[in-house]
Amino acid sequence: KVDRMSMAHGLEVRSPFLDVTLADFALRLPRRHKLRGLSLKRVLKHSQRDRLPASILHRSKRGFGVPLDRWFRTDLRVFAQSTLGAPSSRLHSYVQPGAVTSLLDEHLSGRANNGHALWTLLTLEVFLRSVAP
């Protein structure tokens, strides 16, 4: 999400590329060195060719996934249960409590991977608590 939002607004948020010396160098490079056809990240890839194997340098882009499924079964289990399952949950005004309980139970038992749905519900619950305490 950070990557998409930063790209949408032309911001750089990756620490290695925030180095002033590196940024100055990149800004001084002639356009012909940076762009050639549809080749993306040409200078960066060229600079790393002795450090990384070709299979890494030339592979397609990948997303960075967060292990929500595992987190909800381990580190976030108690938090999710106590937050989404609380009788005082603000979410209950918008969705059926039984549906939330079913999603959580299915996920915790391993019958389904509802990590993204649970994350969305948990985020909504925390938001609702912050605007209407």
PDB file of C-alpha atoms in Angstrom:
ATOM      1  CA  LYS A   1       0.000   0.000   0.000  1.00  0.00           C
ATOM      2  CA  VAL A   2       2.843   2.379   0.813  1.00  0.00           C
ATOM      3  CA  ASP A   3       4.502   1.607  -2.514  1.00  0.00           C
ATOM      4  CA  ARG A   4       1.326   2.312  -4.487  1.00  0.00           C
ATOM      5  CA  MET A   5       0.525   5.524  -2.659  1.00  0.00           C
ATOM      6  CA  SER A   6       4.079   6.831  -2.887  1.00  0.00           C
ATOM      7  CA  MET A   7       4.219   6.076  -6.620  1.00  0.00           C
ATOM      8  CA  ALA A   8       0.842   7.738  -7.152  1.00  0.00           C
ATOM      9  CA  HIS A   9       2.244  10.952  -5.688  1.00  0.00           C
ATOM     10  CA  GLY A  10       5.795  10.748  -7.028  1.00  0.00           C
ATOM     11  CA  LEU A  11       7.354  10.163  -3.611  1.00  0.00           C
ATOM     12  CA  GLU A  12      10.316   7.958  -2.800  1.00  0.00           C
ATOM     13  CA  VAL A  13      10.017   6.094   0.493  1.00  0.00           C
ATOM     14  CA  ARG A  14      12.606   3.339   0.145  1.00  0.00           C
ATOM     15  CA  SER A  15      15.512   4.220   2.443  1.00  0.00           C
ATOM     16  CA  PRO A  16      18.420   3.298   0.145  1.00  0.00           C
ATOM     17  CA  PHE A  17      17.134   5.657  -2.526  1.00  0.00           C
ATOM     18  CA  LEU A  18      16.745   8.596  -0.155  1.00  0.00           C
ATOM     19  CA  ASP A  19      20.524   9.042   0.054  1.00  0.00           C
ATOM     20  CA  VAL A  20      21.339  12.605  -1.041  1.00  0.00           C
ATOM     21  CA  THR A  21      24.505  11.615  -2.900  1.00  0.00           C
ATOM     22  CA  LEU A  22      22.679   8.901  -4.821  1.00  0.00           C
ATOM     23  CA  ALA A  23      19.779  11.233  -5.646  1.00  0.00           C
ATOM     24  CA  ASP A  24      22.165  13.928  -6.884  1.00  0.00           C
ATOM     25  CA  PHE A  25      23.964  11.378  -9.060  1.00  0.00           C
ATOM     26  CA  ALA A  26      20.689  10.114 -10.554  1.00  0.00           C
ATOM     27  CA  LEU A  27      19.524  13.652 -11.302  1.00  0.00           C
ATOM     28  CA  ARG A  28      22.773  14.443 -13.142  1.00  0.00           C
ATOM     29  CA  LEU A  29      22.590  11.386 -15.402  1.00  0.00           C
ATOM     30  CA  PRO A  30      21.633  12.179 -18.990  1.00  0.00           C
ATOM     31  CA  ARG A  31      18.218  10.903 -20.003  1.00  0.00           C
ATOM     32  CA  ARG A  32      19.737   8.621 -22.663  1.00  0.00           C
ATOM     33  CA  HIS A  33      21.419   6.607 -19.878  1.00  0.00           C
ATOM     34  CA  LYS A  34      18.229   6.255 -17.845  1.00  0.00           C
ATOM     35  CA  LEU A  35      15.771   5.356 -20.587  1.00  0.00           C
ATOM     36  CA  ARG A  36      16.214   2.949 -23.455  1.00  0.00           C
ATOM     37  CA  GLY A  37      13.074   1.434 -24.926  1.00  0.00           C
ATOM     38  CA  LEU A  38      10.912  -0.260 -22.330  1.00  0.00           C
ATOM     39  CA  SER A  39      13.828  -1.199 -20.090  1.00  0.00           C
ATOM     40  CA  LEU A  40      12.936  -0.276 -16.509  1.00  0.00           C
ATOM     41  CA  LYS A  41      15.455   0.533 -13.785  1.00  0.00           C
ATOM     42  CA  ARG A  42      18.276   0.281 -16.294  1.00  0.00           C
ATOM     43  CA  VAL A  43      20.919   2.142 -14.274  1.00  0.00           C
ATOM     44  CA  LEU A  44      20.019   0.391 -11.023  1.00  0.00           C
ATOM     45  CA  LYS A  45      20.199  -3.053 -12.616  1.00  0.00           C
ATOM     46  CA  HIS A  46      23.462  -2.202 -14.362  1.00  0.00           C
ATOM     47  CA  SER A  47      24.972  -1.015 -11.075  1.00  0.00           C
ATOM     48  CA  GLN A  48      24.135  -4.313  -9.386  1.00  0.00           C
ATOM     49  CA  ARG A  49      25.051  -6.746 -12.161  1.00  0.00           C
ATOM     50  CA  ASP A  50      28.219  -7.905 -10.344  1.00  0.00           C
ATOM     51  CA  ARG A  51      26.379  -8.398  -7.048  1.00  0.00           C
ATOM     52  CA  LEU A  52      23.145 -10.120  -8.070  1.00  0.00           C
ATOM     53  CA  PRO A  53      22.469 -13.112 -10.314  1.00  0.00           C
ATOM     54  CA  ALA A  54      20.734 -12.466 -13.632  1.00  0.00           C
ATOM     55  CA  SER A  55      17.703 -14.435 -12.420  1.00  0.00           C
ATOM     56  CA  ILE A  56      17.138 -11.754  -9.766  1.00  0.00           C
ATOM     57  CA  LEU A  57      17.991  -8.757 -11.936  1.00  0.00           C
ATOM     58  CA  HIS A  58      15.653  -9.737 -14.754  1.00  0.00           C
ATOM     59  CA  ARG A  59      12.693 -11.274 -12.958  1.00  0.00           C
ATOM     60  CA  SER A  60       9.280  -9.651 -13.058  1.00  0.00           C
ATOM     61  CA  LYS A  61       7.961  -7.447 -10.274  1.00  0.00           C
ATOM     62  CA  ARG A  62       6.487  -9.057  -7.192  1.00  0.00           C
ATOM     63  CA  GLY A  63       4.270  -7.748  -4.480  1.00  0.00           C
ATOM     64  CA  PHE A  64       5.242  -7.760  -0.855  1.00  0.00           C
ATOM     65  CA  GLY A  65       2.722  -9.865   0.998  1.00  0.00           C
ATOM     66  CA  VAL A  66       2.058  -9.581   4.693  1.00  0.00           C
ATOM     67  CA  PRO A  67       1.424 -12.962   6.384  1.00  0.00           C
ATOM     68  CA  LEU A  68      -1.991 -11.990   7.739  1.00  0.00           C
ATOM     69  CA  ASP A  69      -3.202 -15.576   7.759  1.00  0.00           C
ATOM     70  CA  ARG A  70      -0.397 -16.633  10.107  1.00  0.00           C
ATOM     71  CA  TRP A  71      -0.551 -13.494  12.245  1.00  0.00           C
ATOM     72  CA  PHE A  72      -4.251 -13.959  12.958  1.00  0.00           C
ATOM     73  CA  ARG A  73      -3.569 -17.541  14.020  1.00  0.00           C
ATOM     74  CA  THR A  74      -0.635 -16.552  16.255  1.00  0.00           C
ATOM     75  CA  ASP A  75       0.454 -13.054  17.331  1.00  0.00           C
ATOM     76  CA  LEU A  76      -2.835 -11.263  16.559  1.00  0.00           C
ATOM     77  CA  ARG A  77      -5.152 -14.103  17.584  1.00  0.00           C
ATOM     78  CA  VAL A  78      -6.131 -12.806  21.019  1.00  0.00           C
ATOM     79  CA  PHE A  79      -6.360  -9.208  19.798  1.00  0.00           C
ATOM     80  CA  ALA A  80      -8.614 -10.183  16.880  1.00  0.00           C
ATOM     81  CA  GLN A  81     -10.846 -12.345  19.067  1.00  0.00           C
ATOM     82  CA  SER A  82     -11.195  -9.748  21.801  1.00  0.00           C
ATOM     83  CA  THR A  83     -11.705  -6.864  19.376  1.00  0.00           C
ATOM     84  CA  LEU A  84     -13.959  -8.397  16.726  1.00  0.00           C
ATOM     85  CA  GLY A  85     -15.797 -10.634  19.164  1.00  0.00           C
ATOM     86  CA  ALA A  86     -16.411  -8.014  21.831  1.00  0.00           C
ATOM     87  CA  PRO A  87     -20.091  -7.417  22.642  1.00  0.00           C
ATOM     88  CA  SER A  88     -19.314  -3.680  22.492  1.00  0.00           C
ATOM     89  CA  SER A  89     -17.903  -3.940  18.961  1.00  0.00           C
ATOM     90  CA  ARG A  90     -18.897  -0.923  16.839  1.00  0.00           C
ATOM     91  CA  LEU A  91     -18.824  -3.227  13.837  1.00  0.00           C
ATOM     92  CA  HIS A  92     -22.034  -4.914  15.010  1.00  0.00           C
ATOM     93  CA  SER A  93     -23.980  -1.845  13.887  1.00  0.00           C
ATOM     94  CA  TYR A  94     -22.909  -2.523  10.293  1.00  0.00           C
ATOM     95  CA  VAL A  95     -22.444  -6.275   9.924  1.00  0.00           C
ATOM     96  CA  GLN A  96     -24.034  -9.312  11.542  1.00  0.00           C
ATOM     97  CA  PRO A  97     -21.987 -10.414  14.557  1.00  0.00           C
ATOM     98  CA  GLY A  98     -22.496 -14.058  13.559  1.00  0.00           C
ATOM     99  CA  ALA A  99     -20.876 -13.450  10.192  1.00  0.00           C
ATOM    100  CA  VAL A 100     -17.795 -11.938  11.817  1.00  0.00           C
ATOM    101  CA  THR A 101     -17.614 -14.807  14.319  1.00  0.00           C
ATOM    102  CA  SER A 102     -17.888 -17.347  11.487  1.00  0.00           C
ATOM    103  CA  LEU A 103     -15.083 -15.685   9.511  1.00  0.00           C
ATOM    104  CA  LEU A 104     -12.871 -15.652  12.579  1.00  0.00           C
ATOM    105  CA  ASP A 105     -13.680 -19.248  13.581  1.00  0.00           C
ATOM    106  CA  GLU A 106     -13.117 -20.576  10.055  1.00  0.00           C
ATOM    107  CA  HIS A 107      -9.791 -18.800   9.904  1.00  0.00           C
ATOM    108  CA  LEU A 108      -8.541 -19.852  13.331  1.00  0.00           C
ATOM    109  CA  SER A 109      -9.463 -23.478  12.698  1.00  0.00           C
ATOM    110  CA  GLY A 110      -7.603 -23.442   9.380  1.00  0.00           C
ATOM    111  CA  ARG A 111     -10.705 -24.274   7.309  1.00  0.00           C
ATOM    112  CA  ALA A 112     -10.329 -21.010   5.370  1.00  0.00           C
ATOM    113  CA  ASN A 113      -7.889 -18.181   4.844  1.00  0.00           C
ATOM    114  CA  ASN A 114      -9.881 -15.101   5.812  1.00  0.00           C
ATOM    115  CA  GLY A 115      -6.849 -13.017   6.723  1.00  0.00           C
ATOM    116  CA  HIS A 116      -7.612 -10.122   4.390  1.00  0.00           C
ATOM    117  CA  ALA A 117     -11.288  -9.977   5.355  1.00  0.00           C
ATOM    118  CA  LEU A 118     -10.371 -10.068   9.046  1.00  0.00           C
ATOM    119  CA  TRP A 119      -7.795  -7.322   8.536  1.00  0.00           C
ATOM    120  CA  THR A 120     -10.406  -5.164   6.833  1.00  0.00           C
ATOM    121  CA  LEU A 121     -12.928  -5.754   9.626  1.00  0.00           C
ATOM    122  CA  LEU A 122     -10.341  -5.154  12.322  1.00  0.00           C
ATOM    123  CA  THR A 123      -9.231  -1.916  10.667  1.00  0.00           C
ATOM    124  CA  LEU A 124     -12.842  -0.770  10.410  1.00  0.00           C
ATOM    125  CA  GLU A 125     -13.458  -1.630  14.067  1.00  0.00           C
ATOM    126  CA  VAL A 126     -10.407   0.317  15.236  1.00  0.00           C
ATOM    127  CA  PHE A 127     -11.447   3.261  13.041  1.00  0.00           C
ATOM    128  CA  LEU A 128     -15.018   3.227  14.382  1.00  0.00           C
ATOM    129  CA  ARG A 129     -13.698   3.208  17.946  1.00  0.00           C
ATOM    130  CA  SER A 130     -11.473   6.194  17.189  1.00  0.00           C
ATOM    131  CA  VAL A 131     -14.258   8.366  15.722  1.00  0.00           C
ATOM    132  CA  ALA A 132     -17.040   7.361  18.116  1.00  0.00           C
ATOM    133  CA  PRO A 133     -15.494   6.303  21.431  1.00  0.00           C
TER     134      PRO A 133
END
